Coordinates of C-alpha atoms in Angstrom, one line a residue:
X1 CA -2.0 99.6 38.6
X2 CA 0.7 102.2 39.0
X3 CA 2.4 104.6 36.8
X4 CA 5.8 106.0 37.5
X5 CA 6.3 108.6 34.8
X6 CA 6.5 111.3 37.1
X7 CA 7.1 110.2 40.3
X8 CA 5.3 111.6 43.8
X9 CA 4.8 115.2 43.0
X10 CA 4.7 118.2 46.1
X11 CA 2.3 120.6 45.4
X12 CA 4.0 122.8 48.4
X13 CA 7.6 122.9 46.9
X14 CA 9.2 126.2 46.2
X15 CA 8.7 127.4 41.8
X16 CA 11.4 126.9 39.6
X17 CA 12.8 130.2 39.0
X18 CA 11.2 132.0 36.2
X19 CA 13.3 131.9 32.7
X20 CA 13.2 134.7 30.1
X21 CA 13.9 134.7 26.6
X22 CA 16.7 136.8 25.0
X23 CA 14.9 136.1 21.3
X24 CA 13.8 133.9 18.4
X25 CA 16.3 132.2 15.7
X26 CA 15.3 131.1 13.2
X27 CA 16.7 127.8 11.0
X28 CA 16.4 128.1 7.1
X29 CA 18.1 126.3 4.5
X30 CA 17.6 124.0 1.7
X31 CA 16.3 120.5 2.5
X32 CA 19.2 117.9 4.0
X33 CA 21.6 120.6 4.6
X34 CA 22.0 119.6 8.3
X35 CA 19.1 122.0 9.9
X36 CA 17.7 119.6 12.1
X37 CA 20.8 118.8 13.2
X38 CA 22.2 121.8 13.9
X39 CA 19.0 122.4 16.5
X40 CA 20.3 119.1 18.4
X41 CA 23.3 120.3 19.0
X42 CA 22.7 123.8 20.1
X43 CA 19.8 122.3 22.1
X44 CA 21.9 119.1 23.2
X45 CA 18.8 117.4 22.5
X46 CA 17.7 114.9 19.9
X47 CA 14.2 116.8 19.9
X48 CA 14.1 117.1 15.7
X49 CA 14.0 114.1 13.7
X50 CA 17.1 113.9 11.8
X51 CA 17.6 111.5 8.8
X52 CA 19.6 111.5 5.7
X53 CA 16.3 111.5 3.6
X54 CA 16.3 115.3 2.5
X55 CA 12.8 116.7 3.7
X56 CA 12.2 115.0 6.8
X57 CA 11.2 118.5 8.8
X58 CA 8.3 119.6 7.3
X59 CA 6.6 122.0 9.9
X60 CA 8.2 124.6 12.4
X61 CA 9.4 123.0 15.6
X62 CA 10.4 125.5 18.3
X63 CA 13.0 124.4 21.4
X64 CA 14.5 127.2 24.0
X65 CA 18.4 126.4 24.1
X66 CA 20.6 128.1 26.7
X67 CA 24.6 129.9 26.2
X68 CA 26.6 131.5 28.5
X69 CA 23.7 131.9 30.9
X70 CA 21.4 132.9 27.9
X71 CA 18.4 131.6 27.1
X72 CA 16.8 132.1 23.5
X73 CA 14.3 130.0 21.4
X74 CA 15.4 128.2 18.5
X75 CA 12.7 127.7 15.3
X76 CA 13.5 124.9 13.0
X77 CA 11.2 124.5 9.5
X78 CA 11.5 122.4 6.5
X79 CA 13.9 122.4 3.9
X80 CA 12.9 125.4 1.5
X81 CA 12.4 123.7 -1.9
X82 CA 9.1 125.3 -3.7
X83 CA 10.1 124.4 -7.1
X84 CA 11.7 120.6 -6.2
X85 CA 9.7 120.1 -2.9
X86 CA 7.2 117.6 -3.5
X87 CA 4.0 117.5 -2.4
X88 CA 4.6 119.5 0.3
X89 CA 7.1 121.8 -1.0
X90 CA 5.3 125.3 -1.6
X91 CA 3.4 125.0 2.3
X92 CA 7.1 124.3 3.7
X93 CA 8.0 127.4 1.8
X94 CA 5.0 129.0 3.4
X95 CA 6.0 128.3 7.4
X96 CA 9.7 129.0 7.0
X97 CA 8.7 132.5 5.8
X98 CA 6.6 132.9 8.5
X99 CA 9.4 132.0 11.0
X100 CA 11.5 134.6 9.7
X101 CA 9.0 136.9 10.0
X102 CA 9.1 136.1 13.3
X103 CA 12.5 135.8 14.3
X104 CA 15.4 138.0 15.7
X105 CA 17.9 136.5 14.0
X106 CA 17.8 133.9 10.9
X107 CA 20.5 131.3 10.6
X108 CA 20.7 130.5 6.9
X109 CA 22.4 127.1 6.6
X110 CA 24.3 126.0 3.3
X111 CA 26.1 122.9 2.4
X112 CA 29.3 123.9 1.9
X113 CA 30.9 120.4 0.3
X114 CA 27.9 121.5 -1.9
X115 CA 29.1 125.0 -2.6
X116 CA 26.9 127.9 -3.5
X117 CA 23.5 126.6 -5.6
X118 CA 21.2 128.6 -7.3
X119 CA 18.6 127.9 -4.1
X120 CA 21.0 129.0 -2.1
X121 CA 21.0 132.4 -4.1
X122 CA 17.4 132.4 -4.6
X123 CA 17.0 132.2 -0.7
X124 CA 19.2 134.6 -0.3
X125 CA 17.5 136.9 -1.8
X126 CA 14.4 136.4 -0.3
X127 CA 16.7 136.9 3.4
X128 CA 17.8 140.2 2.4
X129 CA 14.5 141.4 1.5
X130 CA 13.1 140.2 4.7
X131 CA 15.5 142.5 6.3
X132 CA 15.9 140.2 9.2
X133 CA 19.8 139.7 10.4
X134 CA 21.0 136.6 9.1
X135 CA 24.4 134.8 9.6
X136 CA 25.2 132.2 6.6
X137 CA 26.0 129.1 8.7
X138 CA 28.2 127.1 6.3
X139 CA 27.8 123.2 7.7
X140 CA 29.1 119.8 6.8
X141 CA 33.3 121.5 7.2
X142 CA 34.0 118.0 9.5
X143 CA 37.8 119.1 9.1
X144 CA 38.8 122.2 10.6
X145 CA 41.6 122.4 8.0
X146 CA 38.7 123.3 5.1
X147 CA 37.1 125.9 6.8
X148 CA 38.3 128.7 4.0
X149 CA 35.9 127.1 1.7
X150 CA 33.5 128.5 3.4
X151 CA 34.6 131.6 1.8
X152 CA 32.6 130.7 -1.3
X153 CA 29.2 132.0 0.3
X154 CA 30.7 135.4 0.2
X155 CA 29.0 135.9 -2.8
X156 CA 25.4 135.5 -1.0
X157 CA 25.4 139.5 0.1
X158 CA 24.8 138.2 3.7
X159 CA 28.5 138.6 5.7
X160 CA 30.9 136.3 6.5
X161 CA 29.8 132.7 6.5
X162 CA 30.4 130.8 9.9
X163 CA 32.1 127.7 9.2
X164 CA 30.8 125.0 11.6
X165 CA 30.4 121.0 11.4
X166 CA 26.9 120.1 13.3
X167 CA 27.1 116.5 13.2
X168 CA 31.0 117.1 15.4
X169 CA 30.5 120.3 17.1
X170 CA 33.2 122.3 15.3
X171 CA 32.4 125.9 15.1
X172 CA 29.3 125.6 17.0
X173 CA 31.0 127.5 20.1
X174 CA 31.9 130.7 18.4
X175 CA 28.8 130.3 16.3
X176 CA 26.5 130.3 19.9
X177 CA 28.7 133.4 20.8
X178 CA 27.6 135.5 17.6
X179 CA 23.8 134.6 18.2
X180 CA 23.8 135.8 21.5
X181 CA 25.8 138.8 21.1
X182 CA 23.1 139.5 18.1
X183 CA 20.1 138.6 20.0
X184 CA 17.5 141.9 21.2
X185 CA 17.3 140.6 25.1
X186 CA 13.7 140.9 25.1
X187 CA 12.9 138.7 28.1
X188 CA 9.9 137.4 27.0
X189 CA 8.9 134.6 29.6
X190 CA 8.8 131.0 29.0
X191 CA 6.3 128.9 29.7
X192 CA 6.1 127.5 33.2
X193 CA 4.4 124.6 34.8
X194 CA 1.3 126.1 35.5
X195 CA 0.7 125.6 31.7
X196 CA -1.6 122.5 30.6
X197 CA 0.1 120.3 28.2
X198 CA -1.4 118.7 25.8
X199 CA -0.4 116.3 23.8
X200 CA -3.1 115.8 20.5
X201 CA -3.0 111.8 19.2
X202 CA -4.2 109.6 16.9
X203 CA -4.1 107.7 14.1
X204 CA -3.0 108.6 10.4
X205 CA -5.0 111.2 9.0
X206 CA -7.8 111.5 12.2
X207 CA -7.6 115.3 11.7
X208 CA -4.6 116.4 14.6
X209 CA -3.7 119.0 13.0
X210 CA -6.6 120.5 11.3
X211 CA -8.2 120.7 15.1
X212 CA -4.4 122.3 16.1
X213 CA -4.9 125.0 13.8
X214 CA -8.8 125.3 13.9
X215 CA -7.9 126.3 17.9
X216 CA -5.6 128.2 17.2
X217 CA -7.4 130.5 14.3
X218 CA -4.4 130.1 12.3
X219 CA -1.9 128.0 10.1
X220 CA 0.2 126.5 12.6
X221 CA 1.4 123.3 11.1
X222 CA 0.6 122.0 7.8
X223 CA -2.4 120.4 7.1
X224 CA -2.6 117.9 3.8
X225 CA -5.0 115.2 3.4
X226 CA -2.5 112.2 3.0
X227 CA -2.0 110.1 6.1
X228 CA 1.3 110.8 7.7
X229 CA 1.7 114.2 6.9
X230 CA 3.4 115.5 10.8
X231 CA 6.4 113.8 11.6
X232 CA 7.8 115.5 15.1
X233 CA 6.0 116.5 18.2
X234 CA 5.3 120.4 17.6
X235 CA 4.6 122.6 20.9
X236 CA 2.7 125.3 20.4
X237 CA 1.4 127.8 23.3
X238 CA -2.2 128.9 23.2
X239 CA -3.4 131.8 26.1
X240 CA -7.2 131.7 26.7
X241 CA -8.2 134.4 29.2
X242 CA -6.2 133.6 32.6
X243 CA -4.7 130.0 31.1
X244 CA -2.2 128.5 29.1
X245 CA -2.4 125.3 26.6
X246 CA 0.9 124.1 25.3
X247 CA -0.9 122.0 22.3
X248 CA 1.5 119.3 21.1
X249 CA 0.8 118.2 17.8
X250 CA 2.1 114.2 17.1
X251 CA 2.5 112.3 14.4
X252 CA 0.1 109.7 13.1
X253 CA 0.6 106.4 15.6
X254 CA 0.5 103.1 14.0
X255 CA -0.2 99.8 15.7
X256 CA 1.7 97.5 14.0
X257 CA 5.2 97.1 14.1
X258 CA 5.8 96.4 10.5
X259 CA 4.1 99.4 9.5
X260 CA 6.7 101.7 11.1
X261 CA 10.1 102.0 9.3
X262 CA 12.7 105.0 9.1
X263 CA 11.6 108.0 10.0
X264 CA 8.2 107.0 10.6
X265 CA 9.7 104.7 13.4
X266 CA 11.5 108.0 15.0
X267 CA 8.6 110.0 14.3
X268 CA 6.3 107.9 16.5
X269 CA 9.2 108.2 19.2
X270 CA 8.8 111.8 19.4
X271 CA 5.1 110.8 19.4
X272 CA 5.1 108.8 22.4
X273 CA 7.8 111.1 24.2
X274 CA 5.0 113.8 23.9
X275 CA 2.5 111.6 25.6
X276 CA 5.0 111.0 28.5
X277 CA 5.0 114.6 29.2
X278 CA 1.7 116.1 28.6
X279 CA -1.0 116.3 31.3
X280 CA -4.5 115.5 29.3
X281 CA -3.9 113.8 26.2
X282 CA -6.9 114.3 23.0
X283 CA -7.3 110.7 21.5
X284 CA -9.1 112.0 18.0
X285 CA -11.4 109.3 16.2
X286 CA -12.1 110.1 12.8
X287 CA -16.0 109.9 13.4
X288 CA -16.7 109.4 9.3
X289 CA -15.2 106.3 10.0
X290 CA -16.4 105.5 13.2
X291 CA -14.2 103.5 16.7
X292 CA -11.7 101.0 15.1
X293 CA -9.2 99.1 17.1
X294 CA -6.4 101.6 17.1
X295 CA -8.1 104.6 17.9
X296 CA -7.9 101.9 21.4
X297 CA -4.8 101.3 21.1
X298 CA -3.9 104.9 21.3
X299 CA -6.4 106.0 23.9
X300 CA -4.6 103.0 25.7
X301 CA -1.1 104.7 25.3
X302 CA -2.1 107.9 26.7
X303 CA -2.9 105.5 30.3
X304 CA 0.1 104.5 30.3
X305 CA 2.1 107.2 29.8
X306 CA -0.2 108.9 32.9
X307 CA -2.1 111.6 30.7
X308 CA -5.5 112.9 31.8
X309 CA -7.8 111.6 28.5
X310 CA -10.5 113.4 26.5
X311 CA -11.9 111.1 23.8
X312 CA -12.4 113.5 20.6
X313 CA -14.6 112.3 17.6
X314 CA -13.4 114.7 14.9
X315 CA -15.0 115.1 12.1
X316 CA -18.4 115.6 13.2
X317 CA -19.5 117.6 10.4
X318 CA -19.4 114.7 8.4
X319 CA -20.0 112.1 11.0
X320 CA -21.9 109.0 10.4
X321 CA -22.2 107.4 13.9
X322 CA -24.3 107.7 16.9
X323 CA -23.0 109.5 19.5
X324 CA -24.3 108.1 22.5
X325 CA -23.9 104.5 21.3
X326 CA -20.3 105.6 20.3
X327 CA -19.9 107.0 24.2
X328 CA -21.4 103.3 25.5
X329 CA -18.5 101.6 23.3
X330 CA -15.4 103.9 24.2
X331 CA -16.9 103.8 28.3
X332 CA -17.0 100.1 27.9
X333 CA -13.7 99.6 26.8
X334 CA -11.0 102.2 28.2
X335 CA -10.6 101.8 31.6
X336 CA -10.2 105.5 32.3
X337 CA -14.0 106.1 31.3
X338 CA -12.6 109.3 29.2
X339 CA -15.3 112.2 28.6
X340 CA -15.9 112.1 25.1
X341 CA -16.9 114.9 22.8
X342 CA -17.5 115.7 19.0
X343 CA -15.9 118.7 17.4
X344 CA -15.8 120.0 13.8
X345 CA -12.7 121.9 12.8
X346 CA -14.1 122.9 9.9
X347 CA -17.0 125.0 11.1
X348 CA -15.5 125.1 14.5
X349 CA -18.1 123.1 16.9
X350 CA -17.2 121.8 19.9
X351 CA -13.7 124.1 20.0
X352 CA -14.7 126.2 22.9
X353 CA -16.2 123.5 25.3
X354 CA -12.8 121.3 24.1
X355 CA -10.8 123.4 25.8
X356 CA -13.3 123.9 28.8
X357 CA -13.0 119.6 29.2
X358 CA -9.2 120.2 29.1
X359 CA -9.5 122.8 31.8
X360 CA -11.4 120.9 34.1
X361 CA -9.4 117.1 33.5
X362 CA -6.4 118.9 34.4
X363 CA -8.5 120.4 37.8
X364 CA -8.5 116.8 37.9
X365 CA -5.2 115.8 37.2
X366 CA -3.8 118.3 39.7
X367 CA -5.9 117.2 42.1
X368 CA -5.8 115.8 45.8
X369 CA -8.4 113.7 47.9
X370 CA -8.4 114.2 51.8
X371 CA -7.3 111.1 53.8
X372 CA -10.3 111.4 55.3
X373 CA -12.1 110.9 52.6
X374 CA -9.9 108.2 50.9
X375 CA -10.3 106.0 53.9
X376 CA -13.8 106.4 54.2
X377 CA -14.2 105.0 50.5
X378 CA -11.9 102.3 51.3
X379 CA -13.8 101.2 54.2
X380 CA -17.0 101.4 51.9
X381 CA -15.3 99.0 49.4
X382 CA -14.1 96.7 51.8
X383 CA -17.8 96.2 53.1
X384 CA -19.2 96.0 49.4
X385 CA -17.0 93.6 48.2
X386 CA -14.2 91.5 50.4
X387 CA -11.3 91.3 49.1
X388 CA -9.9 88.0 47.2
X389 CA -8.8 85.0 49.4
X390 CA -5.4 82.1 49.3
X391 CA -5.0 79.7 51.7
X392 CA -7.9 81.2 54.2
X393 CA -5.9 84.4 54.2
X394 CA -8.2 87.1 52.5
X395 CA -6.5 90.7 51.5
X396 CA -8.2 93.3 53.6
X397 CA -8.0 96.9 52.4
X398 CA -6.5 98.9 55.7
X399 CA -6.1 102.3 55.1
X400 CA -4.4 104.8 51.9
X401 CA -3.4 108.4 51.6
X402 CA -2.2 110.2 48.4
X403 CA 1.4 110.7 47.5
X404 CA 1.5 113.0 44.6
X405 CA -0.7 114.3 42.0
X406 CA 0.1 114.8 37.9
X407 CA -1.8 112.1 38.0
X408 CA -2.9 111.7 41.3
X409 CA -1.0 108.8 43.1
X410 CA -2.1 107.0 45.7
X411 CA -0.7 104.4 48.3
X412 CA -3.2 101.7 50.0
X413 CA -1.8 99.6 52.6
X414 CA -3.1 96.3 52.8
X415 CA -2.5 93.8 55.2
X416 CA -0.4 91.0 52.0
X417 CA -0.3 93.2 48.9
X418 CA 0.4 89.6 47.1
X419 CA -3.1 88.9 47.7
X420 CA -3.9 91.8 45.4
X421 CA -5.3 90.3 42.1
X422 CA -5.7 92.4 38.9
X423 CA -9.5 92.0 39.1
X424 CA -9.7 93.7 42.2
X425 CA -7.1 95.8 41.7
X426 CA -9.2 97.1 38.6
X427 CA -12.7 97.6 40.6
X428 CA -10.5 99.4 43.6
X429 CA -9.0 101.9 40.9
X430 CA -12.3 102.0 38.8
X431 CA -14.2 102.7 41.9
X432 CA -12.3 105.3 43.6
X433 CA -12.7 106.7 40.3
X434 CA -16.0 106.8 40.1
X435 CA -16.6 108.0 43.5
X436 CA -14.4 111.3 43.1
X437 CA -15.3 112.2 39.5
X438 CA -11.6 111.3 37.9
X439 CA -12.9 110.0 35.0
X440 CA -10.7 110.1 32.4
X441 CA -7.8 110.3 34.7
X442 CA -5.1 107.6 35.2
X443 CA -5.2 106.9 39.1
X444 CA -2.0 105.2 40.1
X445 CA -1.8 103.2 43.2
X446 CA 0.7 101.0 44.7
X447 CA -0.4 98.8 47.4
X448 CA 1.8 98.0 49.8
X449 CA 1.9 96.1 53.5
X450 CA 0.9 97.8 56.4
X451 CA 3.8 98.4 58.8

C-alpha cells in the first residue's frame, strides 16, 4: 500500500535556488565514436545509453552539466551516417542538424585511433558552413603519451583538436574549461519543480512518439513505424500559457524478460528511471488493436513508481473498439481507476483536453486533504465496513493525517497494523480515493499503531 519513491514531501520548505543556463553544446560525430560517452562524463551521469553497437543514440537527448560553477546544457544526437546509416540514417542526420542549429557551441567528436575518414571531412564541411563554433574533440587517446596524434585532424579546417579519452577522463578537464570560456552566458533559466513531468509509456510501437511530436507541433524525436524505434528517455519542455510540461519520451516496454537483451535491456532502464521521476505518467494503448495484457502491465508500472496516470488510447482515428466498454475494462482492472481518453496524433483530437487531464491529475497529485476531513472519512469506513478480525481482536481504523504529497501520502494509525489485510487495505485506499476524486492517483498509506 505504500510507495517510497519520494519520500514525505513539505509543500512549505524554502525553493531551490533558481539555476541559469550559460548555453547549448552540441555532440556530433560519426556513429560509435564515443558521443554518448563523452555526455556521461561531463554530466557524471550514466543518462545516455552507451554500447559498443555503433548507432545506439538515435534521437537528441539533452542533460544540463555544471563546471567551475557553470551551468550549460549538453545535446547528444545520433551518429551522423546518411549514406551507411540504416534505416534510420538520413532522420538521424536530420536532428543532429537541427541541434547545431541550435547550439552555442558544437563539439565535433572523431576517433582518433581511427584517424581522419572521409565522414569526418564530409561533416566537417557541413560544421563550417553552419558557422557555429566547433572544437574537434579527438576521443579514444587512453594514453596521454599519444595525444600528438591528434594532430592529424588539423586538416579538418576546424582549430586545434582537443585530445581527450572519455571512457578515462583524460583531457576532459581542460576540455570543460574551453566550453565554458566559449559559451555566450545567456542565463536562460532551467526548469524548476513547478514543471509537470511527464513521462509517455507504452508498449512497442503504441504511438509515444508520434503523440510527443503531434503536441509539440514539431519533429522532436523520430518517428518510424518499426517497433523499438526510441531507445533513451528524451525530456523535452513544452510552455502552454502559464504552465510547463517536461514530456519524457520512453522506449517501448516489454513484459517478458527474454525479450529484452542489450541495449534494449538498458533502454527500458532509462524507461523505468523516467517513470520514477515523473508526476503523471500517459500509458498509450494502441486502440487499432485494442487493451492487451501489457498495456496492464505498464499502466501497472507507472503505480508503482508513484505517477499520477492518464490511460491514453492512441490511435483513435483508426480505432476499432468501444470506448466506453474499453473505459469499463481499464476501470475494472487498474487499481488507480485512471481517467481515460482517445486522441489522434494524426489529425490532432483529443491533444488539447490531454494536456487539460494532465493539468488537473497533477492538481491532484500535489494535493492535500484536511485532517478533518480525512478523519471524518475514516470514521465513515469504520462504520460501513469493520475492519478484519484474529483471535477476537478486530483492527479498528483510529485516526490518519497526510504526510506529504507527489503523490499524496498518508499515515492511518490503527490500533495492530498486523491486523491490516491486503483486502482491506485495498477498499481503505480505493475508497479514500473515491471519496476525494484522486482517481488515477497512487495514494500511499502506511498504517501504523497508535501511540
Amino acid at each position: 500500500m505504500s510507495s517510497d519513491r519520494h519520500g514525505p514531501a513539505d509543500v512549505d520548505s524554502a525553493p531551490a535556488p533558481a539555476v541559469t543556463l550559460a548555453g547549448t553544446v552540441a555532440i556530433v560525430g560519426f556513429p560509435n565514436v564515443g558521443k554518448s560517452t563523452l555526455v556521461n562524463r561531463l554530466g557524471e551521469t550514466r543518462a545516455a545509453v552507451v554500447h559498443e553497437t555503433p548507432g545506439v543514440t538515435r534521437d537528441r537527448k539533452e542533460l544540463v552539466c555544471e563546471w567551475s560553477g557553470t551551468s550549460f546544457r549538453v545535446v547528444d544526437t545520433g551518429g551522423v551516417d546518411e549514406v551507411d546509416g540504416g534505416l534510420y540514417g538520413p532522420a538521424i542526420a536530420d536532428q543532429a542538424r537541427a541541434a547545431v542549429e541550435e547550439a552555442d557551441l558544437v563539439l565535433f567528436v572523431v576517433d582518433a585511433r581511427a584517424g581522419v575518414t572521409p565522414g569526418d571531412e564530409d561533416l566537417a564541411a557541413l560544421l563550417r558552413a553552419a558557422g557555429r563554433p566547433v572544437l574537434v574533440v579527438a576521443n579514444k587517446l587512453d594514453d596521454p603519451r599519444r595525444d600528438l596524434e591528434a594532430l592529424e585532424f588539423h586538416r579538418l579546417g576546424l582549430g586545434d583538436p582537443w585530445p581527450i579519452s572519455a571512457l578515462h577522463g583524460h583531457g576532459t578537464g581542460d576540455l570543460l574549461d574551453e566550453v565554458v570560456r566559449r559559451l555566450p552566458g545567456a542565463n536562460e533559466p532551467v526548469v524548476g519543480e513547478e514543471a509537470i513531468r511527464v513521462a509517455i509509456l507504452g508498449r512497442p510501437n503504441v504511438g509515444k512518439s508520434s503523440l510527443l511530436n503531434a503536441l509539440l507541433g514539431r519533429e522532436r524525436v523520430i518517428v518510424s513505424d518499426v517497433p523499438g524505434t526510441t531507445r533513451d528517455a528524451i525530456d523535452t519542455e513544452l510552455r502552454r500559457d502559464d504552465t510547463t510540461f517536461v514530456l519524457v519520451d520512453t522506449a517501448g516496454l516489454r513484459r517478458k524478460r527474454h525479450q529484452r537483451q542489450g541495449i534494449e535491456y538498458y533502454s527500458e532502464l532509462r524507461a523505468r528511471e523516467a517513470a520514477s521521476r515523473a508526476d503523471v505518467a500517459l500509458v498509450l494503448v494502441d486502440s487499432a488493436e485494442g487493451v492487451v495484457e501489457q498495456d496492464l502491465a505498464v499502466a501497472d508500472l507507472a503505480r508503482k513508481s508513484g505517477c499520477s496516470t492518464l490511460v491514453v488510447l492512441s490511435k483513435w482515428d483508426v480505432s476499432t473498439i468501444d470506448l466506453q466498454e474499453t473505459k469499463g475494462l481499464l476501470h475494472r482492472r487498474l487499481r488507480q481507476r485512471p481517467p481515460v481518453i482517445a486522441v489522434s496524433a494524426h489529425s490532432g483530437r483529443g491533444l488539447g483536453r490531454l494536456l487539460d487531464h494532465v493539468e488537473e491529475l497533477y492538481a491532484k497529485h500535489v494535493s492535500r486533504i484536511s485532517t478533518p476531513s480525512l478523519n471524518r472519512a475514516l470514521a465513515e469506513l469504520r462504520e460501513a465496513r469493520p475492519g478484519p478480525q484474529e483471535r477476537g481482536r478486530r483492527l479498528r481504523l483510529l485516526y490518519g493525517t497526510q504526510t506529504g504529497v507527489r503523490p499524496p501520502r498518508l499515515r492511518v494509525y490503527v490500533n495492530d497494523p498486523r491486523l491490516v489485510t491486503r483486502d482491506y487495505g485495498y477498499w481503505v485506499e480505493n475508497e479514500l480515493r473515491r471519496r476525494f476524486t484522486l482517481e488515477g492517483v497512487p495514494v500511499s498509506i502506511d498504517f501504523r499503531k497508535s501511540e
